[in-house]
PDB file of C-alpha atoms in Angstrom:
ATOM      1  CA  MET A   1       0.000   0.000   0.000  1.00  0.00           C
ATOM      2  CA  LYS A   2       1.189   3.535  -0.756  1.00  0.00           C
ATOM      3  CA  LEU A   3       1.685   6.329   1.774  1.00  0.00           C
ATOM      4  CA  ILE A   4       0.542   9.947   1.443  1.00  0.00           C
ATOM      5  CA  LEU A   5       1.974  12.360   4.010  1.00  0.00           C
ATOM      6  CA  PHE A   6       0.475  15.798   4.554  1.00  0.00           C
ATOM      7  CA  ASP A   7       1.972  18.859   6.153  1.00  0.00           C
ATOM      8  CA  VAL A   8      -0.502  20.630   8.458  1.00  0.00           C
ATOM      9  CA  ASP A   9      -0.104  24.422   8.729  1.00  0.00           C
ATOM     10  CA  GLY A  10      -0.497  26.046   5.322  1.00  0.00           C
ATOM     11  CA  THR A  11      -1.475  22.755   3.684  1.00  0.00           C
ATOM     12  CA  LEU A  12      -4.481  21.327   5.531  1.00  0.00           C
ATOM     13  CA  VAL A  13      -5.129  24.198   7.936  1.00  0.00           C
ATOM     14  CA  ASP A  14      -5.162  27.970   7.388  1.00  0.00           C
ATOM     15  CA  SER A  15      -3.524  28.868  10.685  1.00  0.00           C
ATOM     16  CA  GLN A  16      -1.725  32.021   9.589  1.00  0.00           C
ATOM     17  CA  ASN A  17      -3.571  34.402  11.931  1.00  0.00           C
ATOM     18  CA  VAL A  18      -2.884  32.524  15.150  1.00  0.00           C
ATOM     19  CA  ILE A  19       0.716  31.751  14.161  1.00  0.00           C
ATOM     20  CA  ALA A  20       1.530  35.365  13.295  1.00  0.00           C
ATOM     21  CA  ALA A  21      -0.182  36.621  16.458  1.00  0.00           C
ATOM     22  CA  SER A  22       1.657  34.105  18.639  1.00  0.00           C
ATOM     23  CA  ILE A  23       5.035  34.985  17.127  1.00  0.00           C
ATOM     24  CA  GLY A  24       4.327  38.659  17.743  1.00  0.00           C
ATOM     25  CA  ALA A  25       3.346  37.954  21.341  1.00  0.00           C
ATOM     26  CA  ALA A  26       6.533  35.953  21.913  1.00  0.00           C
ATOM     27  CA  PHE A  27       8.716  38.805  20.693  1.00  0.00           C
ATOM     28  CA  HIS A  28       6.799  41.345  22.773  1.00  0.00           C
ATOM     29  CA  ALA A  29       7.288  39.136  25.847  1.00  0.00           C
ATOM     30  CA  TYR A  30      11.030  39.734  25.448  1.00  0.00           C
ATOM     31  CA  ASP A  31      10.656  43.417  24.502  1.00  0.00           C
ATOM     32  CA  MET A  32      11.861  42.635  21.005  1.00  0.00           C
ATOM     33  CA  GLU A  33      10.582  44.062  17.736  1.00  0.00           C
ATOM     34  CA  PRO A  34       8.476  41.370  16.050  1.00  0.00           C
ATOM     35  CA  PRO A  35       9.144  40.437  12.427  1.00  0.00           C
ATOM     36  CA  SER A  36       6.726  41.290   9.650  1.00  0.00           C
ATOM     37  CA  ARG A  37       3.779  38.995   9.071  1.00  0.00           C
ATOM     38  CA  GLN A  38       5.317  37.761   5.822  1.00  0.00           C
ATOM     39  CA  ARG A  39       8.615  36.927   7.504  1.00  0.00           C
ATOM     40  CA  SER A  40       6.817  35.282  10.417  1.00  0.00           C
ATOM     41  CA  LEU A  41       4.930  32.965   8.077  1.00  0.00           C
ATOM     42  CA  SER A  42       8.040  32.150   6.049  1.00  0.00           C
ATOM     43  CA  ILE A  43       9.375  29.937   8.857  1.00  0.00           C
ATOM     44  CA  VAL A  44       6.230  27.849   9.326  1.00  0.00           C
ATOM     45  CA  GLY A  45       7.208  24.213   9.064  1.00  0.00           C
ATOM     46  CA  LEU A  46      10.374  24.501  11.111  1.00  0.00           C
ATOM     47  CA  SER A  47      10.458  23.412  14.737  1.00  0.00           C
ATOM     48  CA  LEU A  48       9.926  26.326  17.118  1.00  0.00           C
ATOM     49  CA  VAL A  49      13.523  26.678  18.283  1.00  0.00           C
ATOM     50  CA  GLU A  50      14.792  26.518  14.713  1.00  0.00           C
ATOM     51  CA  ALA A  51      12.106  29.001  13.625  1.00  0.00           C
ATOM     52  CA  PHE A  52      13.045  31.551  16.269  1.00  0.00           C
ATOM     53  CA  THR A  53      16.729  31.072  15.473  1.00  0.00           C
ATOM     54  CA  VAL A  54      15.938  32.106  11.901  1.00  0.00           C
ATOM     55  CA  LEU A  55      13.711  35.004  12.972  1.00  0.00           C
ATOM     56  CA  ALA A  56      15.760  36.399  15.864  1.00  0.00           C
ATOM     57  CA  GLY A  57      19.274  35.084  15.311  1.00  0.00           C
ATOM     58  CA  PRO A  58      21.302  32.446  17.171  1.00  0.00           C
ATOM     59  CA  LYS A  59      22.228  34.814  20.005  1.00  0.00           C
ATOM     60  CA  ALA A  60      18.584  35.537  20.872  1.00  0.00           C
ATOM     61  CA  PRO A  61      16.823  33.711  23.745  1.00  0.00           C
ATOM     62  CA  VAL A  62      15.314  31.239  21.297  1.00  0.00           C
ATOM     63  CA  GLU A  63      14.281  28.660  23.909  1.00  0.00           C
ATOM     64  CA  GLY A  64      12.437  31.350  25.829  1.00  0.00           C
ATOM     65  CA  LEU A  65      10.835  32.722  22.686  1.00  0.00           C
ATOM     66  CA  ALA A  66       9.648  29.232  21.772  1.00  0.00           C
ATOM     67  CA  GLN A  67       8.097  28.793  25.216  1.00  0.00           C
ATOM     68  CA  ALA A  68       6.473  32.229  25.025  1.00  0.00           C
ATOM     69  CA  TYR A  69       5.040  31.262  21.636  1.00  0.00           C
ATOM     70  CA  LYS A  70       3.507  28.096  23.085  1.00  0.00           C
ATOM     71  CA  GLU A  71       1.950  30.033  25.954  1.00  0.00           C
ATOM     72  CA  ALA A  72       0.554  32.687  23.621  1.00  0.00           C
ATOM     73  CA  TYR A  73      -0.788  30.106  21.178  1.00  0.00           C
ATOM     74  CA  THR A  74      -2.629  28.287  23.966  1.00  0.00           C
ATOM     75  CA  VAL A  75      -4.601  31.461  24.663  1.00  0.00           C
ATOM     76  CA  LEU A  76      -4.823  33.044  21.217  1.00  0.00           C
ATOM     77  CA  HIS A  77      -6.150  29.999  19.368  1.00  0.00           C
ATOM     78  CA  LEU A  78      -9.352  30.307  21.419  1.00  0.00           C
ATOM     79  CA  ASP A  79     -10.073  33.747  19.906  1.00  0.00           C
ATOM     80  CA  PRO A  80     -12.486  33.481  16.929  1.00  0.00           C
ATOM     81  CA  ALA A  81     -10.357  36.097  15.154  1.00  0.00           C
ATOM     82  CA  ASN A  82      -7.546  33.550  15.168  1.00  0.00           C
ATOM     83  CA  ALA A  83      -9.590  30.604  13.911  1.00  0.00           C
ATOM     84  CA  ALA A  84      -7.639  28.025  11.909  1.00  0.00           C
ATOM     85  CA  PRO A  85     -10.126  26.463   9.477  1.00  0.00           C
ATOM     86  CA  LEU A  86      -9.369  23.705   7.018  1.00  0.00           C
ATOM     87  CA  TYR A  87      -8.617  24.922   3.524  1.00  0.00           C
ATOM     88  CA  PRO A  88     -11.467  24.388   1.028  1.00  0.00           C
ATOM     89  CA  GLY A  89     -11.550  20.752   0.004  1.00  0.00           C
ATOM     90  CA  ALA A  90      -9.064  19.554   2.625  1.00  0.00           C
ATOM     91  CA  GLY A  91     -11.581  17.741   4.784  1.00  0.00           C
ATOM     92  CA  GLU A  92     -13.244  16.113   1.801  1.00  0.00           C
ATOM     93  CA  CYS A  93      -9.873  14.988   0.459  1.00  0.00           C
ATOM     94  CA  ILE A  94      -8.863  13.308   3.714  1.00  0.00           C
ATOM     95  CA  THR A  95     -12.290  11.693   4.141  1.00  0.00           C
ATOM     96  CA  ARG A  96     -12.317  10.380   0.567  1.00  0.00           C
ATOM     97  CA  LEU A  97      -8.825   8.900   0.849  1.00  0.00           C
ATOM     98  CA  LYS A  98      -9.689   7.221   4.130  1.00  0.00           C
ATOM     99  CA  ASP A  99     -13.000   5.858   2.830  1.00  0.00           C
ATOM    100  CA  GLU A 100     -11.428   4.502  -0.369  1.00  0.00           C
ATOM    101  CA  GLY A 101      -8.939   2.620   1.769  1.00  0.00           C
ATOM    102  CA  ASN A 102      -6.224   2.185  -0.848  1.00  0.00           C
ATOM    103  CA  ALA A 103      -3.642   4.453   0.789  1.00  0.00           C
ATOM    104  CA  LEU A 104      -2.047   4.935   4.167  1.00  0.00           C
ATOM    105  CA  LEU A 105      -2.316   8.522   5.404  1.00  0.00           C
ATOM    106  CA  GLY A 106       0.063  10.402   7.644  1.00  0.00           C
ATOM    107  CA  LEU A 107       1.024  13.818   8.972  1.00  0.00           C
ATOM    108  CA  ALA A 108       4.534  15.293   8.949  1.00  0.00           C
ATOM    109  CA  THR A 109       4.495  18.635  10.724  1.00  0.00           C
ATOM    110  CA  GLY A 110       6.516  21.132  12.696  1.00  0.00           C
ATOM    111  CA  LYS A 111       3.682  21.252  15.224  1.00  0.00           C
ATOM    112  CA  SER A 112       4.061  19.655  18.634  1.00  0.00           C
ATOM    113  CA  ARG A 113       2.401  16.316  19.310  1.00  0.00           C
ATOM    114  CA  LYS A 114       0.004  18.113  21.652  1.00  0.00           C
ATOM    115  CA  GLY A 115      -1.006  20.398  18.789  1.00  0.00           C
ATOM    116  CA  VAL A 116      -1.538  17.463  16.453  1.00  0.00           C
ATOM    117  CA  VAL A 117      -3.671  15.609  18.995  1.00  0.00           C
ATOM    118  CA  ARG A 118      -5.810  18.746  19.364  1.00  0.00           C
ATOM    119  CA  LEU A 119      -6.122  19.095  15.577  1.00  0.00           C
ATOM    120  CA  ILE A 120      -7.181  15.467  15.122  1.00  0.00           C
ATOM    121  CA  ALA A 121      -9.815  15.764  17.848  1.00  0.00           C
ATOM    122  CA  GLN A 122     -11.108  19.067  16.472  1.00  0.00           C
ATOM    123  CA  HIS A 123     -11.756  17.644  13.007  1.00  0.00           C
ATOM    124  CA  GLY A 124     -12.940  14.183  14.005  1.00  0.00           C
ATOM    125  CA  TRP A 125      -9.916  12.482  12.487  1.00  0.00           C
ATOM    126  CA  ASP A 126      -9.404   9.803  15.130  1.00  0.00           C
ATOM    127  CA  GLY A 127      -8.093   6.670  13.432  1.00  0.00           C
ATOM    128  CA  VAL A 128      -7.580   8.426  10.091  1.00  0.00           C
ATOM    129  CA  PHE A 129      -3.791   8.770  10.103  1.00  0.00           C
ATOM    130  CA  SER A 130      -1.590   5.699  10.284  1.00  0.00           C
ATOM    131  CA  THR A 131       1.412   7.787  11.340  1.00  0.00           C
ATOM    132  CA  THR A 132       1.887  11.258  12.813  1.00  0.00           C
ATOM    133  CA  GLN A 133       5.382  12.719  12.788  1.00  0.00           C
ATOM    134  CA  THR A 134       5.816  15.899  14.832  1.00  0.00           C
ATOM    135  CA  ALA A 135       8.476  18.307  16.052  1.00  0.00           C
ATOM    136  CA  ASP A 136       8.610  16.245  19.252  1.00  0.00           C
ATOM    137  CA  ASP A 137       9.635  13.104  17.357  1.00  0.00           C
ATOM    138  CA  ALA A 138      12.318  14.182  14.892  1.00  0.00           C
ATOM    139  CA  PRO A 139      14.767  16.903  13.861  1.00  0.00           C
ATOM    140  CA  SER A 140      13.242  19.956  12.216  1.00  0.00           C
ATOM    141  CA  LYS A 141      12.389  19.977   8.550  1.00  0.00           C
ATOM    142  CA  PRO A 142      14.065  19.926   6.038  1.00  0.00           C
ATOM    143  CA  HIS A 143      15.851  16.993   7.702  1.00  0.00           C
ATOM    144  CA  PRO A 144      14.253  13.846   6.215  1.00  0.00           C
ATOM    145  CA  ALA A 145      13.800  12.053   9.560  1.00  0.00           C
ATOM    146  CA  MET A 146      10.023  12.555   9.752  1.00  0.00           C
ATOM    147  CA  ILE A 147       9.477  10.884   6.397  1.00  0.00           C
ATOM    148  CA  LEU A 148      12.081   8.193   6.985  1.00  0.00           C
ATOM    149  CA  GLN A 149      10.509   7.308  10.332  1.00  0.00           C
ATOM    150  CA  ALA A 150       7.019   7.191   8.817  1.00  0.00           C
ATOM    151  CA  MET A 151       8.147   4.858   6.035  1.00  0.00           C
ATOM    152  CA  GLU A 152      10.008   2.588   8.431  1.00  0.00           C
ATOM    153  CA  GLU A 153       7.065   2.505  10.826  1.00  0.00           C
ATOM    154  CA  LEU A 154       4.668   1.425   8.080  1.00  0.00           C
ATOM    155  CA  GLY A 155       7.010  -0.607   5.907  1.00  0.00           C
ATOM    156  CA  VAL A 156       6.583   1.583   2.825  1.00  0.00           C
ATOM    157  CA  ALA A 157       9.300   2.272   0.244  1.00  0.00           C
ATOM    158  CA  PRO A 158      10.283   5.780  -0.920  1.00  0.00           C
ATOM    159  CA  ALA A 159       8.932   5.041  -4.411  1.00  0.00           C
ATOM    160  CA  ASP A 160       5.515   4.438  -2.838  1.00  0.00           C
ATOM    161  CA  THR A 161       5.471   7.600  -0.718  1.00  0.00           C
ATOM    162  CA  MET A 162       4.282  11.142  -1.459  1.00  0.00           C
ATOM    163  CA  MET A 163       4.738  14.310   0.607  1.00  0.00           C
ATOM    164  CA  VAL A 164       2.197  17.118   0.161  1.00  0.00           C
ATOM    165  CA  GLY A 165       3.190  20.492   1.591  1.00  0.00           C
ATOM    166  CA  ASP A 166       3.230  24.247   1.164  1.00  0.00           C
ATOM    167  CA  SER A 167       6.823  25.098   2.062  1.00  0.00           C
ATOM    168  CA  SER A 168      10.334  24.785   0.714  1.00  0.00           C
ATOM    169  CA  TYR A 169      11.102  22.800   3.875  1.00  0.00           C
ATOM    170  CA  ASP A 170       8.510  20.182   2.885  1.00  0.00           C
ATOM    171  CA  MET A 171       9.886  19.896  -0.641  1.00  0.00           C
ATOM    172  CA  ALA A 172      13.519  19.675   0.499  1.00  0.00           C
ATOM    173  CA  MET A 173      12.583  17.100   3.142  1.00  0.00           C
ATOM    174  CA  ALA A 174      10.810  14.989   0.527  1.00  0.00           C
ATOM    175  CA  ARG A 175      13.747  15.186  -1.866  1.00  0.00           C
ATOM    176  CA  ALA A 176      16.172  14.219   0.892  1.00  0.00           C
ATOM    177  CA  ALA A 177      14.009  11.205   1.765  1.00  0.00           C
ATOM    178  CA  GLY A 178      13.696  10.143  -1.872  1.00  0.00           C
ATOM    179  CA  VAL A 179       9.908  10.484  -2.047  1.00  0.00           C
ATOM    180  CA  MET A 180       7.587  12.353  -4.410  1.00  0.00           C
ATOM    181  CA  PRO A 181       7.282  16.054  -3.441  1.00  0.00           C
ATOM    182  CA  VAL A 182       3.978  17.764  -4.285  1.00  0.00           C
ATOM    183  CA  GLY A 183       3.663  21.462  -3.499  1.00  0.00           C
ATOM    184  CA  VAL A 184       0.488  23.434  -2.867  1.00  0.00           C
ATOM    185  CA  SER A 185       0.237  27.085  -3.853  1.00  0.00           C
ATOM    186  CA  TRP A 186      -2.277  28.224  -1.228  1.00  0.00           C
ATOM    187  CA  GLY A 187       0.047  28.121   1.768  1.00  0.00           C
ATOM    188  CA  PHE A 188       2.572  30.403   3.411  1.00  0.00           C
ATOM    189  CA  GLN A 189       5.440  30.405   0.890  1.00  0.00           C
ATOM    190  CA  PRO A 190       5.611  31.567  -2.739  1.00  0.00           C
ATOM    191  CA  VAL A 191       5.510  29.040  -5.542  1.00  0.00           C
ATOM    192  CA  ALA A 192       9.026  30.059  -6.589  1.00  0.00           C
ATOM    193  CA  ALA A 193      10.390  28.863  -3.242  1.00  0.00           C
ATOM    194  CA  LEU A 194       8.720  25.473  -3.679  1.00  0.00           C
ATOM    195  CA  ASN A 195      10.126  25.100  -7.182  1.00  0.00           C
ATOM    196  CA  GLU A 196      13.616  26.043  -6.034  1.00  0.00           C
ATOM    197  CA  ALA A 197      13.396  23.404  -3.295  1.00  0.00           C
ATOM    198  CA  GLY A 198      12.533  20.698  -5.808  1.00  0.00           C
ATOM    199  CA  ALA A 199       8.754  20.411  -5.994  1.00  0.00           C
ATOM    200  CA  GLY A 200       7.843  17.678  -8.462  1.00  0.00           C
ATOM    201  CA  LEU A 201       4.677  19.570  -9.298  1.00  0.00           C
ATOM    202  CA  ILE A 202       2.493  22.239  -7.727  1.00  0.00           C
ATOM    203  CA  VAL A 203      -1.295  22.280  -7.466  1.00  0.00           C
ATOM    204  CA  ASP A 204      -3.562  25.271  -6.897  1.00  0.00           C
ATOM    205  CA  SER A 205      -6.473  23.551  -5.143  1.00  0.00           C
ATOM    206  CA  TYR A 206      -7.591  20.278  -3.613  1.00  0.00           C
ATOM    207  CA  ALA A 207      -9.612  19.736  -6.786  1.00  0.00           C
ATOM    208  CA  GLU A 208      -6.326  19.819  -8.731  1.00  0.00           C
ATOM    209  CA  LEU A 209      -4.687  17.531  -6.186  1.00  0.00           C
ATOM    210  CA  LYS A 210      -7.350  14.822  -6.637  1.00  0.00           C
ATOM    211  CA  PRO A 211      -6.176  13.521 -10.057  1.00  0.00           C
ATOM    212  CA  VAL A 212      -2.552  13.708  -8.890  1.00  0.00           C
ATOM    213  CA  LEU A 213      -3.407  11.434  -5.979  1.00  0.00           C
ATOM    214  CA  GLN A 214      -5.429   9.118  -8.220  1.00  0.00           C
ATOM    215  CA  ALA A 215      -2.511   8.756 -10.637  1.00  0.00           C
ATOM    216  CA  PHE A 216      -0.092   8.099  -7.782  1.00  0.00           C
ATOM    217  CA  LEU A 217      -2.335   5.403  -6.331  1.00  0.00           C
ATOM    218  CA  SER A 218      -3.159   3.702  -9.629  1.00  0.00           C
TER     219      SER A 218
END
């Protein structure tokens, strides 16, 4: 059976408001000037410590910033203004793949395991994903460990694995793991960045992704 791995933020879930707000709150907690919204979203996909190292520099209190982000996120995600809905067609795509039963599904995300558990409960996805790889389980993207661990866990070969994501980190991770990288254009990074990182192809909607998945599974 083949394996389809999905990134979460920017791919399945439009979480840009709560992420940008939480990054801003973390910087303010340390009396630091927060980055622009665009720059804040450019690091989505990295683990928190790695993300804050990129945003604030290696000499910044990155561990503290990461903790401040977690604390802010816990509060801010409850605000309706910071809702993180599924992208159009995402829920239907996951449900269809699960119901058809001819693919294993997984998540490979820079979110914490706690965040993934919350996401799965929120969308009624219990039992949907055969593997969930998080920032708590592996080095930060673009290191291939998340994908390698998922394949080993499920006994699937690289040739039978696809990674769907919105960032250059997802594409580079997929390339490093030897699996098929599929980029999505609706996320947090420009299409040019995905192409430069080695996207095999890029889709503009879940409707466009459907035939790509069908061809991969045939």
